[in-house]
Coordinates of C-alpha atoms and ligand atoms in Angstrom, one line a residue:
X53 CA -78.7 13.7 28.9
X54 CA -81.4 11.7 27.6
X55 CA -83.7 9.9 30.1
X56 CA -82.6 6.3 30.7
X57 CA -84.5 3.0 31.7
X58 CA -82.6 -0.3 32.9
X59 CA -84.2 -3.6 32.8
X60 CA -82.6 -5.7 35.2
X61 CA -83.3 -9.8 35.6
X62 CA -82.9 -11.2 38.9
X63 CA -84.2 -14.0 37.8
X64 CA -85.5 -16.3 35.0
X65 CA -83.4 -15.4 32.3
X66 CA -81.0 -18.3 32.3
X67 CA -83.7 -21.3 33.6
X68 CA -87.2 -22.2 33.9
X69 CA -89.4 -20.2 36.7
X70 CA -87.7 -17.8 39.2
X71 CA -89.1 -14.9 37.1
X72 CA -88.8 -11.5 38.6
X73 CA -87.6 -8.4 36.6
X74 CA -86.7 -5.1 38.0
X75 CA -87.1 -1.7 35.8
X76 CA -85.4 1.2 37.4
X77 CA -85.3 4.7 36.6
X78 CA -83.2 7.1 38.1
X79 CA -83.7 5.6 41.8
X80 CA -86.9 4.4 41.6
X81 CA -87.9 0.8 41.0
X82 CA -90.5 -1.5 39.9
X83 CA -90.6 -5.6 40.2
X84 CA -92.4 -7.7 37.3
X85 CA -92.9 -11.0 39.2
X86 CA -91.9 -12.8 41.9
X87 CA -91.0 -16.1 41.6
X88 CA -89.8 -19.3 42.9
X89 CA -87.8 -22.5 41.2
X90 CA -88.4 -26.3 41.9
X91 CA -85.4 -27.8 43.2
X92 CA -84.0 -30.5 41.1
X93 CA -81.9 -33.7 41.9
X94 CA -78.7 -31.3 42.3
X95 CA -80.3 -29.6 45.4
X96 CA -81.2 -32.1 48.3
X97 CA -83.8 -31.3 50.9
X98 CA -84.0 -27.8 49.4
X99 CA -87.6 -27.2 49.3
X100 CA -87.8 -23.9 47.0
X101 CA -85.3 -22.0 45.0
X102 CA -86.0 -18.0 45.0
X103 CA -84.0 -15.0 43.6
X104 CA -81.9 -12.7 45.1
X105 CA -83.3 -9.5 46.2
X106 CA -80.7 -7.7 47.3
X107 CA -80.3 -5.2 45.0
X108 CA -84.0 -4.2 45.2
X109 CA -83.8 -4.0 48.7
X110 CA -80.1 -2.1 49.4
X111 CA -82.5 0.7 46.7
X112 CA -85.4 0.4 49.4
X113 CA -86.2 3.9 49.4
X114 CA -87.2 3.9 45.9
X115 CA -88.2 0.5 45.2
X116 CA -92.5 1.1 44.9
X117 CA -94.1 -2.4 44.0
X118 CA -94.1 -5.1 42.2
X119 CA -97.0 -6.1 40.0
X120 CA -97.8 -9.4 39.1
X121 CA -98.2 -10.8 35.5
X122 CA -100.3 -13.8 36.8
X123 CA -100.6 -16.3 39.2
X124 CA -98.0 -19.2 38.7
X125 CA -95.7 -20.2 41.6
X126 CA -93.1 -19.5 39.3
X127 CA -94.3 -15.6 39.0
X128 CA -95.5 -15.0 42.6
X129 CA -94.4 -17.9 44.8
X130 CA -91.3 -15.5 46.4
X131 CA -93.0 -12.7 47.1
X132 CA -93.4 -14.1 51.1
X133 CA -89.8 -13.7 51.1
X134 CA -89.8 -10.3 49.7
X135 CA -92.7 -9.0 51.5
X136 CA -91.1 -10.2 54.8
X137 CA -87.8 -7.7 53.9
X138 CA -90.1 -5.0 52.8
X139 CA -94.1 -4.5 52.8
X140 CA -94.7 -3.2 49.0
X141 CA -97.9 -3.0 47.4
X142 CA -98.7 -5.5 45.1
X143 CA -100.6 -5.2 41.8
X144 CA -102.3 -8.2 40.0
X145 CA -105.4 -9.0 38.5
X146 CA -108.2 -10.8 41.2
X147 CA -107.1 -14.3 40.7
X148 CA -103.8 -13.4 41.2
X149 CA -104.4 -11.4 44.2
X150 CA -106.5 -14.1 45.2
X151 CA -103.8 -16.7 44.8
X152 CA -101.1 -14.5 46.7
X153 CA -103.6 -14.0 49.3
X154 CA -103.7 -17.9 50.1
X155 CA -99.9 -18.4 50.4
X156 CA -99.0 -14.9 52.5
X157 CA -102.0 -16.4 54.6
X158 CA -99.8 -19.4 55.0
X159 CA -97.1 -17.2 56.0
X160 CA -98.5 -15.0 58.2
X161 CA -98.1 -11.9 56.4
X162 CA -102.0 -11.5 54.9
X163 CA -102.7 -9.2 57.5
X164 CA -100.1 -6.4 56.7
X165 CA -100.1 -6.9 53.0
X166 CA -101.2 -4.2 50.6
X167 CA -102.5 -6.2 47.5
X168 CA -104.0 -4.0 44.4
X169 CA -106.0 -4.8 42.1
X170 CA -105.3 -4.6 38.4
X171 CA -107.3 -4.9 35.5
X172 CA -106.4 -4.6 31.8
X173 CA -107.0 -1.8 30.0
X174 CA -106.8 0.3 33.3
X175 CA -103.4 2.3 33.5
X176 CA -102.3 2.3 36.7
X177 CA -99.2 5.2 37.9
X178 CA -96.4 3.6 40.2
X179 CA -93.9 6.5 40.7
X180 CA -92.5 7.1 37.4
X181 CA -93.9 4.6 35.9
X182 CA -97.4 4.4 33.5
X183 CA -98.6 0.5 33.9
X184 CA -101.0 -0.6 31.6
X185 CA -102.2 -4.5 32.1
X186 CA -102.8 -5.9 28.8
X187 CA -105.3 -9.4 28.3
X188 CA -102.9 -12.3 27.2
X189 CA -104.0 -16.3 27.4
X190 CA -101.8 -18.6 29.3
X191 CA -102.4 -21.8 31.0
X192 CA -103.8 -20.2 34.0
X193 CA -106.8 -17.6 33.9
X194 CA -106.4 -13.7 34.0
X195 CA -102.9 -13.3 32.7
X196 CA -101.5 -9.9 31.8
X197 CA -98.5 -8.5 29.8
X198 CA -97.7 -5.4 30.6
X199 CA -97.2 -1.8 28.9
X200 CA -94.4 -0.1 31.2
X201 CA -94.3 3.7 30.4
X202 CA -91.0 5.1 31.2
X203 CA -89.3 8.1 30.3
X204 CA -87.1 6.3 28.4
X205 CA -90.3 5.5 26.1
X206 CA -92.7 2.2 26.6
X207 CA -91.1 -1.2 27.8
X208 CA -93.6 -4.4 26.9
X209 CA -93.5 -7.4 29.1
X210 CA -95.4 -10.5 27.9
X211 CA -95.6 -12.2 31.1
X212 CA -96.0 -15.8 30.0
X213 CA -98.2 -16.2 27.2
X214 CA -99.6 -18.2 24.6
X215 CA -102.0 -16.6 21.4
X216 CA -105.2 -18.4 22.4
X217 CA -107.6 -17.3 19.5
X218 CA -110.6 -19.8 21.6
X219 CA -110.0 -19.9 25.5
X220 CA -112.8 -21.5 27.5
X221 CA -113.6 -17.5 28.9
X222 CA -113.4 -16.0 26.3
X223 CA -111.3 -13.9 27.1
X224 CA -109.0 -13.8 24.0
X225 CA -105.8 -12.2 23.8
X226 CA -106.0 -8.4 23.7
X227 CA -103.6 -8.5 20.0
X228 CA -105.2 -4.9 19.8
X229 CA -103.8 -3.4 22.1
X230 CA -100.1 -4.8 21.3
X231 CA -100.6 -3.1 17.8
X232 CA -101.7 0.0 19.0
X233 CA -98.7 0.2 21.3
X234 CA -96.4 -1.0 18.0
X235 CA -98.0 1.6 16.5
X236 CA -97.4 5.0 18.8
X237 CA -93.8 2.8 19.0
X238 CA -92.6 0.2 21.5
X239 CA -89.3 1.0 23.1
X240 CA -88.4 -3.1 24.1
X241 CA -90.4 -6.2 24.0
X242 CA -89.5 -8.4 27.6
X243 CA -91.1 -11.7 25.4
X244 CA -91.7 -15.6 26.8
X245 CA -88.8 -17.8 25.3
X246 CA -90.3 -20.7 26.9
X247 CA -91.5 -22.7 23.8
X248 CA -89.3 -21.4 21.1
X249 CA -88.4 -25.1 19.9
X250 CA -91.9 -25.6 18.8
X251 CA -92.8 -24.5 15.3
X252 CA -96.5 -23.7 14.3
X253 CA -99.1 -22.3 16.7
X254 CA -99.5 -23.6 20.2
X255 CA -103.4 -25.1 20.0
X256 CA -106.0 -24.2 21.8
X257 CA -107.4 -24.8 25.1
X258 CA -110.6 -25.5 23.4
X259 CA -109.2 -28.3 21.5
X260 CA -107.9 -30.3 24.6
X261 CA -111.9 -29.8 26.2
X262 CA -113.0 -31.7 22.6
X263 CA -110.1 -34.3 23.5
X264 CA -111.2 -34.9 26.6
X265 CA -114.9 -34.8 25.8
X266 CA -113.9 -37.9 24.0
X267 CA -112.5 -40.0 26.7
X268 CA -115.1 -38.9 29.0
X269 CA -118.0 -40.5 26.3
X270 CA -115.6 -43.6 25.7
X271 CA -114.9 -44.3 29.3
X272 CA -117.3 -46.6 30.5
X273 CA -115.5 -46.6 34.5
X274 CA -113.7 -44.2 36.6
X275 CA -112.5 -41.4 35.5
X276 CA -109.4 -40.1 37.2
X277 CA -107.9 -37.3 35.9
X278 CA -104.7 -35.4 37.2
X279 CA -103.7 -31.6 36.7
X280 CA -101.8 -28.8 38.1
X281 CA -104.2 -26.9 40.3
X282 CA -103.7 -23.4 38.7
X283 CA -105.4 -24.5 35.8
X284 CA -108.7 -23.6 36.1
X285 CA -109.5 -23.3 32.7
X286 CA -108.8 -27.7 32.4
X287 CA -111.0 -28.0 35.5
X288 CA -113.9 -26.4 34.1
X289 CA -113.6 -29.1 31.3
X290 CA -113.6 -31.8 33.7
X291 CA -116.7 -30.2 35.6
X292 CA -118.5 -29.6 32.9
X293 CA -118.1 -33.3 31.3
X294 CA -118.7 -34.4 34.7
X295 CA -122.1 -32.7 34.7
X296 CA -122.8 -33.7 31.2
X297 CA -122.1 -37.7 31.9
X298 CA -123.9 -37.7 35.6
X299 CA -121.1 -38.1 37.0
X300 CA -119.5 -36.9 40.4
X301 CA -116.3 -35.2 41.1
X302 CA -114.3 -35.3 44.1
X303 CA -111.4 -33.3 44.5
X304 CA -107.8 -34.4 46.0
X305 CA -105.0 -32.7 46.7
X306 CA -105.0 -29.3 49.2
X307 CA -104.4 -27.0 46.5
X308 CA -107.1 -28.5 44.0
X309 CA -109.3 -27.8 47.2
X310 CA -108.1 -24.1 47.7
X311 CA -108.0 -23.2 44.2
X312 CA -111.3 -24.3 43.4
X313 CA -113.1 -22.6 45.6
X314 CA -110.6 -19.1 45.2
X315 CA -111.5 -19.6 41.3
X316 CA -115.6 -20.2 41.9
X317 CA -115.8 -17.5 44.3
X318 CA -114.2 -14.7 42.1
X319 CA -116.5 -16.3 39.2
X320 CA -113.5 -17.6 37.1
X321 CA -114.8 -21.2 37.8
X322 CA -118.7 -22.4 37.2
X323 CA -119.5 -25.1 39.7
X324 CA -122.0 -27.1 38.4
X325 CA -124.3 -28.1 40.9
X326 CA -124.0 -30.6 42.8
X327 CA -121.3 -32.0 41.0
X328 CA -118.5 -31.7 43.5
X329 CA -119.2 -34.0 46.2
X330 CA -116.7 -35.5 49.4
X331 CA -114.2 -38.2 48.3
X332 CA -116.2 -40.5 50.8
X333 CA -119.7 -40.3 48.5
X334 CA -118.2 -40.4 45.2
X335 CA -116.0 -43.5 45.8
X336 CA -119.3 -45.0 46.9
X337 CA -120.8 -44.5 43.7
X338 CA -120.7 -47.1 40.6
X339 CA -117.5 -46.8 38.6
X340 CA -119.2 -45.3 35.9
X341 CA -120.2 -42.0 38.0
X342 CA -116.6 -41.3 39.5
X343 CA -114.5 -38.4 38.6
X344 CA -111.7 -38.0 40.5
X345 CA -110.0 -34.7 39.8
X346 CA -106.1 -34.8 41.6
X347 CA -102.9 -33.0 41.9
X348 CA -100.0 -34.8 41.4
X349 CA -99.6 -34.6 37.9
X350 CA -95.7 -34.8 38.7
X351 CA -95.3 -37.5 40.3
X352 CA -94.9 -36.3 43.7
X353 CA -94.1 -38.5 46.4
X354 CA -96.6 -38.0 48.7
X355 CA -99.6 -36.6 46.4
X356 CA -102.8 -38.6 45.5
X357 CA -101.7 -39.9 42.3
X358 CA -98.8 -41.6 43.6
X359 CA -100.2 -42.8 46.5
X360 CA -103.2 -44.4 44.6
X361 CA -100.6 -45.5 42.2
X362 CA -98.5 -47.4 45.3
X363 CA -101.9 -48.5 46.3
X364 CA -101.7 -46.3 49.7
X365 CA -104.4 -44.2 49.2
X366 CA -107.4 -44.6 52.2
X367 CA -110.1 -44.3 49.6
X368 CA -109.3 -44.9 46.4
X369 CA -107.6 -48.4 45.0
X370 CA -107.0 -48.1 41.4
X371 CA -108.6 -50.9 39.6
X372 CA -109.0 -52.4 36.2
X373 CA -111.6 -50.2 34.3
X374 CA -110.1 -47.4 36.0
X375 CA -109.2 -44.2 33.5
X376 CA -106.3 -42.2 34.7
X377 CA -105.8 -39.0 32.3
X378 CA -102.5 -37.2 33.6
X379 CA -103.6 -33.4 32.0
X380 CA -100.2 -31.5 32.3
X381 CA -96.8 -30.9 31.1
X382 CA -94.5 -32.9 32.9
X383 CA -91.5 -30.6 34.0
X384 CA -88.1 -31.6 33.4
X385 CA -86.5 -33.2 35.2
X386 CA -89.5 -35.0 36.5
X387 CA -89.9 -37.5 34.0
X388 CA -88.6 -40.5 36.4
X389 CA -90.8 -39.9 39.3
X390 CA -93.8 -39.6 36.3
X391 CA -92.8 -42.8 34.9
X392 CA -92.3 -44.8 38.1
X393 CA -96.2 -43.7 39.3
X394 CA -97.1 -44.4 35.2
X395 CA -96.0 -47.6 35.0
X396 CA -97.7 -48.6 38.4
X397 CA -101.0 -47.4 37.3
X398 CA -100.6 -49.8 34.3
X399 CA -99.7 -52.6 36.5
X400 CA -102.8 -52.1 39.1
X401 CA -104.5 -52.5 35.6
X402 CA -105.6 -48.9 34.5
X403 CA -105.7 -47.3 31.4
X404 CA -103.7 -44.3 31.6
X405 CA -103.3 -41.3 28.7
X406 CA -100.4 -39.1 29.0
X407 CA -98.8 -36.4 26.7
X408 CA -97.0 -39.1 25.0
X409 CA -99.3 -41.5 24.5
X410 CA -102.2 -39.2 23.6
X411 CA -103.5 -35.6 23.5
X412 CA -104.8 -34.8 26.9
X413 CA -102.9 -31.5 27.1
X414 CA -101.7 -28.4 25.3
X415 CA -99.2 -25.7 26.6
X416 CA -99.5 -22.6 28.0
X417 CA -96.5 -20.9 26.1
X418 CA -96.7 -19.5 23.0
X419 CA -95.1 -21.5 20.1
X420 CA -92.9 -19.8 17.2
X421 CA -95.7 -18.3 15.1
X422 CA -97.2 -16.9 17.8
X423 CA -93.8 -15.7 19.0
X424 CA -93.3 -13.9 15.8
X425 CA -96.7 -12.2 15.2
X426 CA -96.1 -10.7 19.1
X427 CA -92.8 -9.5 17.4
X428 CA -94.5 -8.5 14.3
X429 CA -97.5 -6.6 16.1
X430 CA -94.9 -4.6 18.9
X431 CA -92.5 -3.7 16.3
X432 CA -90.0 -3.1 19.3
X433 CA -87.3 -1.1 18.7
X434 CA -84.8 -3.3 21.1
X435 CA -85.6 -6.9 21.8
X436 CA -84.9 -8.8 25.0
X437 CA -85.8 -12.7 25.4
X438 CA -87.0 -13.3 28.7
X439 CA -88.5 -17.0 30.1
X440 CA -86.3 -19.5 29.4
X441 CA -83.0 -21.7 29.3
X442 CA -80.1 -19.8 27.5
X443 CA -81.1 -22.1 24.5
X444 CA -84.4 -20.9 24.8
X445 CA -83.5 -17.3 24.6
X446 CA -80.8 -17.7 22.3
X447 CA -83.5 -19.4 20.3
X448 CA -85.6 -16.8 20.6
X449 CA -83.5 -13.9 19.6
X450 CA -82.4 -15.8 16.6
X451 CA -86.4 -16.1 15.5
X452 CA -86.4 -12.2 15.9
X453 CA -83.2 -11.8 13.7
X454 CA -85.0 -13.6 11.3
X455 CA -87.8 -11.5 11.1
X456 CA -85.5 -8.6 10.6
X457 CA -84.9 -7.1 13.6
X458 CA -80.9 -6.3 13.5
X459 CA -78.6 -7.7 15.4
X460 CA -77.2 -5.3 17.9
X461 CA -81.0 -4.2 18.7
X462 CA -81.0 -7.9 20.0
X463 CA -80.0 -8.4 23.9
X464 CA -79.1 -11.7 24.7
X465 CA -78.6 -11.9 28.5
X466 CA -79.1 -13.7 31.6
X467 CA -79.8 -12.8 35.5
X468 CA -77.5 -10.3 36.6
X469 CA -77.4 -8.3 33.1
X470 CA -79.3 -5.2 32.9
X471 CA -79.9 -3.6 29.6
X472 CA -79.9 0.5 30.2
X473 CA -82.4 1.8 27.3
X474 CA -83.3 5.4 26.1
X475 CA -85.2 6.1 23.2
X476 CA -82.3 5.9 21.0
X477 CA -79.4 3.8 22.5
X478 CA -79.0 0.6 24.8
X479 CA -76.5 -0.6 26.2
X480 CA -75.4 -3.8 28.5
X481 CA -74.6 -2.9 32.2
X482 CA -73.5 -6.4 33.9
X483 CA -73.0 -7.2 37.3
X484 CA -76.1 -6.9 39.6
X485 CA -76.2 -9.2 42.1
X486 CA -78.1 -12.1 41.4
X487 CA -78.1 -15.9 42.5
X488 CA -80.5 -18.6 43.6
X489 CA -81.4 -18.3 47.3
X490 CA -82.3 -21.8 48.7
X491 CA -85.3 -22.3 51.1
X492 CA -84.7 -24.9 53.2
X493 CA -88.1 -25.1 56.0
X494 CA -87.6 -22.2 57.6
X495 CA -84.1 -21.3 57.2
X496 CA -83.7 -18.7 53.5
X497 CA -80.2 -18.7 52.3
X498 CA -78.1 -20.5 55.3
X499 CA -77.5 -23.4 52.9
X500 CA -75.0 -22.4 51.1
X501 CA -72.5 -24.5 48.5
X502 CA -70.6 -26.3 51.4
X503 CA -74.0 -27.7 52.8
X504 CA -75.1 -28.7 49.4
X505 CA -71.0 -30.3 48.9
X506 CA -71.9 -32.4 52.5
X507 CA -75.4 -33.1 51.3
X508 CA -74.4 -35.0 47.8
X509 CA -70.7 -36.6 49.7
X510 CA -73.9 -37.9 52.1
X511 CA -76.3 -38.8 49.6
X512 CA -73.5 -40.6 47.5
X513 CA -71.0 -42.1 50.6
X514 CA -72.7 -42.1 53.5
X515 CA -71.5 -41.0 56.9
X516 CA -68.8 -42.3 59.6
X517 CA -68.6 -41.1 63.2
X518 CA -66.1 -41.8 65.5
X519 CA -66.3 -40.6 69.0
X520 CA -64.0 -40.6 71.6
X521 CA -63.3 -38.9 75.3
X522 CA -59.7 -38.0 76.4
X523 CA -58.7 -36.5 79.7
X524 CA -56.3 -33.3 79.4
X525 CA -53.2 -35.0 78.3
X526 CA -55.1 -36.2 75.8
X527 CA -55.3 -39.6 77.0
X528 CA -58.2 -41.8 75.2
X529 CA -60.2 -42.6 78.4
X530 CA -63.5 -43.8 76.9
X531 CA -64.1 -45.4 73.0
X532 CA -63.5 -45.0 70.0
X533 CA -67.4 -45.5 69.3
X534 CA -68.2 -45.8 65.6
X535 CA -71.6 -45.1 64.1
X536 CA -72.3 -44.8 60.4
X537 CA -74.8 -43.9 58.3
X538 CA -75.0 -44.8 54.6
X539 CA -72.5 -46.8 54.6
X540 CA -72.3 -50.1 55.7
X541 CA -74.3 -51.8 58.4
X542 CA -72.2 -51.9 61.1
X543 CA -74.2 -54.3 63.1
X544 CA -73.5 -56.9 60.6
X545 CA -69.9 -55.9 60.7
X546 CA -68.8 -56.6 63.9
X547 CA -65.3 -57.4 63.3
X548 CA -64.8 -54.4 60.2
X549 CA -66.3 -52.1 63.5
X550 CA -63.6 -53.5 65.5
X551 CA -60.8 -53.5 63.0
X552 CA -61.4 -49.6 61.6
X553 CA -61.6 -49.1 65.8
X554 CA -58.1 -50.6 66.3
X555 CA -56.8 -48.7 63.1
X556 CA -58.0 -45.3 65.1
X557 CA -56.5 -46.5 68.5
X558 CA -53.2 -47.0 66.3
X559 CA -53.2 -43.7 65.1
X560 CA -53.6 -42.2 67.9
X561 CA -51.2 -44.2 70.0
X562 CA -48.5 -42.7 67.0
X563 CA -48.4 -39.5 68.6
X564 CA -44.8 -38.4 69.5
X565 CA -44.1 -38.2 73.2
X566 CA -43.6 -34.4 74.4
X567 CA -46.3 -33.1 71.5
X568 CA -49.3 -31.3 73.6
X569 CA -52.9 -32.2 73.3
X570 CA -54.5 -30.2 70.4
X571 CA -58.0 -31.4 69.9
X572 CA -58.4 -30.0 66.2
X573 CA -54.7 -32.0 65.4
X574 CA -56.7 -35.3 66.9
X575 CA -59.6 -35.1 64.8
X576 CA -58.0 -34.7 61.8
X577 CA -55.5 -37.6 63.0
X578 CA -58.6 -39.2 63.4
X579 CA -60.3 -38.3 60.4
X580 CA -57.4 -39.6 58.2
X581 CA -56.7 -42.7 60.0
X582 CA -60.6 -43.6 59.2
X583 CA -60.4 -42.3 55.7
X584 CA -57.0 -44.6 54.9
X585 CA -58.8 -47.6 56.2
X586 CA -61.9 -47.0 54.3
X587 CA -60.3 -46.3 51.3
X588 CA -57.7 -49.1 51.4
X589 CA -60.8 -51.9 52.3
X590 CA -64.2 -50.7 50.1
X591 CA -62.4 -47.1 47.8
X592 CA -65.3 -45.2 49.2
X593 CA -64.9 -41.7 50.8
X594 CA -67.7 -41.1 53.2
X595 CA -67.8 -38.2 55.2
X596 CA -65.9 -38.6 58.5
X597 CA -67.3 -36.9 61.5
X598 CA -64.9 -37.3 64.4
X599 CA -65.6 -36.0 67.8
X600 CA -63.7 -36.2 70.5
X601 CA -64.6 -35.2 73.7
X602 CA -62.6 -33.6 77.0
X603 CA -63.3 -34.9 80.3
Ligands
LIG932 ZN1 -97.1 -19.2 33.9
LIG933 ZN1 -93.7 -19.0 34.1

C-alpha cells in the first residue's frame, strides 16, 4: 500500500481564529497551531473559545509537537490548555517563542515547557516528519509557512499570510522557496482563506508608515494612536515618527507593555532613545509632544481607549486638538462596542481616523492576487482552503478552480474532516472529534449548551426565586420569599410580590389530601404556579428557581 498522510482540522476551518491542524502518519502526529477564538455576543461570560484536543491526546503516544506558524492568539493562545494535558515540545520562530513564553508564564507552566526554536530555511525532523519554516509577511513579525515532508510527499501550510513585497524588516516573503518546492512538486497547499473577498493585492505595510507619517506632520496636538499589541511592525512606525517629531511616547495597555519590551529585546523592535517615557511625564508635556500608543483598538470595556473615551482614565482626558488614530482591523462582530467608544471620542471633541474614514491600516491577509500567485508558485497537486468562514473557503477554492486546478483535486472541508493524501489519491475521512471548548476563568469545558441555554433565558428574562421551608408532611412553615433578578424591581412592587406570593401559597394549598410530600413534585408545582402568573400578568418567561427547604 502506498504511504498515506491525513490532514486533520480541529479548528479554524469553519470560523475566524481557533487555528490548529493535525497531520498524522501512521500513528504519529504533528499540530500546526494552537489557537483560541474570541467569544461573541452568543457566548456570555465565556472568556475564550479553544479547540478540542481530544483526538490528539487519546493518540498521546505518538503525538510529537506542535510547531507554531506565528504568534497571534488565534495560532498559539490554546497551547496552555494543551500543554497542561500533555508537555510537547514546541517549535516557533524567537518572537513566537517569546510570545508563548509570556502567557505559559501566566499560567504557570514556563517552567516545564520545552519551547524550540525555529528558523526558516532550517529543516527541522519531528518523527516522521521533514519541517522546513518558510519566511512569509503577516501582520505580526517572524511568520512562517511551513514545508511538511511526509511520506505521502510534501504538505505546504501558509500559516496566515499576506505577499508583502516592502515590510518595515525587510524581511520579504521567501516566494523562492515556495517555487522551488512547486518545482520538485507540492503534494497539498493548507492556504489562508481569510481575505479571499478582496480583489487586487493587499498593500503594504510600508504604505500605512507613509499614511501615518502624514498625520503625524499635520497633527499639531496629541497624538493618540491605538493598535493591537502583536503588531510590532505598526509600533515601529509610531516610534520612529515619534522620534522624528520630538515627541514622547507612552505606552498603555499591559500587553503594549509586555510586547514591547519581548519585541526590543529579541531585536525585532528599535527603541529609539529616549522616546518611550512613563504615562505620568508624557501627559505633562505640551500637546504637541504626546504620543500615546494604546491597546484597545476593539473597543474593549475596560481598555485605555474606552476608558479615555468615557472620560475615566486617571491621566489622560481626551480633549479638543486631541488626534485619536485607531490602527487596526476591527473584528466582527465588534463593530458596536467600536462605534460606541468612536462616537465618544468625537463628542469629547477629538479628531479621530478609522479604517473607514481614512487609511490608517492595511491587513495582514493576503488578498486574491496574492492568493493566486501562492497557487501559481506551489503548483499543489491537491488544494485545501484553510483560515476562514465556509464563505471564505468556499471562496477560496472557487479562486483555485479558476486558475485551473480541477475540481475533485479541491477539498472543501471544515473542522472535523480530514483529508487522507498519498502521492496519487485523496480522499475525505469525516468524523474526528472536534467542537469549541469554552474557557470560562478557570473552569475548561464545564459550560456546556445548558449553561449557555440558562445564560441567554438570564440575559434576556431575568431570574425569579422563590423559597420556602416545609416540615415533613410538607407543611409550608416559613415563606414563600421571592427575590428576582432581571426582572422587575420587586421593591417597587410590593403588592405584585405579594400577589405572585398568594398565587404560590394557592398552588400549593391544591395538593390532594393523602398525596405524600415529594420535594421535586413541589418545586415544579411551584415553578409552574410562578410561571402561569408571570406569563398571564407581563408574557415574560424568566427563569424560575424554586427552593424549598425541609426543616
Ligand atoms: Zn495571524
Ligand atoms: Zn490567524
Amino acid at each position: 500500500m502506498n504511504p498515506s498522510v491525513r490532514l486533520i482540522p480541529l479548528g479554524g476551518l469553519g470560523e475566524i481564529g481557533l487555528n490548529m491542524m493535525l497531520v498524522e502518519s501512521g500513528d504519529e502526529i504533528i499540530a500546526v497551531d494552537c489557537g483560541l477564538m474570541f467569544p461573541d455576543d452568543e457566548l456570555p461570560g465565556i472568556d475564550y473559545v479553544i479547540p478540542d484536543f481530544s483526538y490528539a491526546l487519546a493518540k498521546r503516544a505518538g503525538f510529537r509537537a506542535v510547531v507554531l506558524t506565528h504568534g497571534h492568539e488565534d495560532h498559539i493562545g490554546a497551547l496552555p490548555y494543551l500543554l497542561r494535558e500533555a508537555a510537547l515540545p514546541v517549535y516557533g520562530t524567537p518572537l513566537t517563542l517569546a510570545l508563548v513564553a509570556a502567557r505559559l508564564r501566566e499560567h504557570n507552566l514556563l517552567a516545564n515547557a520545552d519551547l524550540r526554536p525555529m528558523r526558516p530555511r532550517q529543516p527541522f525532523r519531528v518523527g516522521p516528519f521533514g519541517i522546513e519554516p518558510i519566511r512569509v509577511t503577516h501582520s505580526i513579525a517572524d511568520g512562517m509557512g511551513l514545508a511538511i515532508g511526509t511520506a505521502a510527499g510534501t504538505v505546504v501550510h501558509t500559516g496566515d499570510f499576506k505577499l508583502d513585497e516592502k515590510p518595515l524588516d525587510g524581511e520579504t516573503p521567501d516566494y523562492r522557496r515556495f517555487a522551488e518546492l512547486g518545482e520538485q512538486g507540492v503534494l497539498a497547499l493548507c492556504s489562508d482563506s481569510t481575505n479571499v473577498d478582496r480583489p487586487g493585492h493587499t498593500r503594504s505595510e510600508t504604505e500605512v508608515g507613509h499614511a501615518l507619517a502624514g498625520r503625524f506632520a499635520e497633527a499639531s496636538g496629541r497624538v493618540i494612536l491605538a493598535t493591537f499589541a502583536s503588531h510590532i511592525h505598526r509600533i515601529q512606525h509610531v516610534l520612529n515618527l515619534a522620534e522624528k517629531h520630538a515627541r514622547k511616547v507612552a505606552l498603555l495597555g499591559r500587553s503594549m507593555e509586555r510586547n514591547v519590551q519581548v519585541a526590543a529585546e529579541l531585536g525585532y523592535l528599535r527603541l529609539p532613545d529616549g522616546v518611550i517615557r512613563e504615562l505620568e511625564d508624557v501627559v505633562g508635556l505640551p500637546p504637541e509632544r504626546q504620543v500615546i500608543l494604546s491597546t484597545g483598538s476593539q473597543g474593549e470595556p475596560n481598555s485605555a481607549l474606552a476608558l479615555m473615551a468615557a472620560g475615566e482614565h486617571k491621566y489622560v482626558q481626551i480633549a479638543p486638538g486631541d488626534l485619536v488614530i485607531i490602527s487596526a482591523r476591527v473584528i466582527p462582530g465588534n463593530e458596536r462596542t467600536v462605534g460606541r467608544v468612536i462616537n465618544a471620542l468625537y463628542r469629547l471633541g477629538a479628531e479621530v481616523l478609522y479604517d473607514d474614514n481614512a487609511f490608517v491600516h492595511v491587513s495582514g491577509h493576503a488578498s486574491q492576487e496574492d492568493l493566486k500567485l501562492m497557487l501559481n508558485l506551489t503548483r499543489p497537486r491537491y488544494f485545501i482552503p484553510v483560515h476562514g468562514e465556509y464563505r471564505h473557503l468556499l471562496g477560496h477554492a472557487r479562486l483555485a478552480t479558476s486558475l485551473g486546478l480541477p475540481l475533485e483535486r479541491v477539498f472543501l472541508v471544515e473542522d472535523g474532516t480530514g483529508v487522507e493524501l498519498t502521492a496519487e489519491t485523496a480522499r475525505v475521512v469525516p468524523g474526528y472529534p472536534t467542537g469549541r471548548v469554552l474557557v470560562d476563568g478557570s473552569g475548561i469545558g464545564d459550560v456546556g449548551a445548558v449553561v449557555l441555554r440558562d445564560r441567554q433565558l438570564l440575559a434576556e428574562n431575568g431570574l425569579v426565586a422563590v423559597s420556602l421551608a416545609v416540615d415533613r408532611q410538607g407543611t409550608v412553615v416559613a415563606g414563600p420569599e421571592i427575590a428576582s433578578r432581571g426582572f422587575v424591581h420587586m421593591k417597587e412592587n410590593e403588592a405584585l410580590l405579594e400577589e405572585l406570593r398568594m398565587a404560590v401559597v394557592k398552588a400549593l394549598a391544591d395538593r390532594p389530601p393523602g398525596v405524600p410530600f415529594d420535594r421535586e413534585a413541589m418545586g415544579a408545582q411551584v415553578r409552574s404556579a410562578v410561571r402561569q402568573f408571570i406569563t398571564q400578568r407581563f408574557q415574560r418567561k424568566p427563569i424560575v428557581l424554586p427552593t424549598i427547604l425541609e426543616v
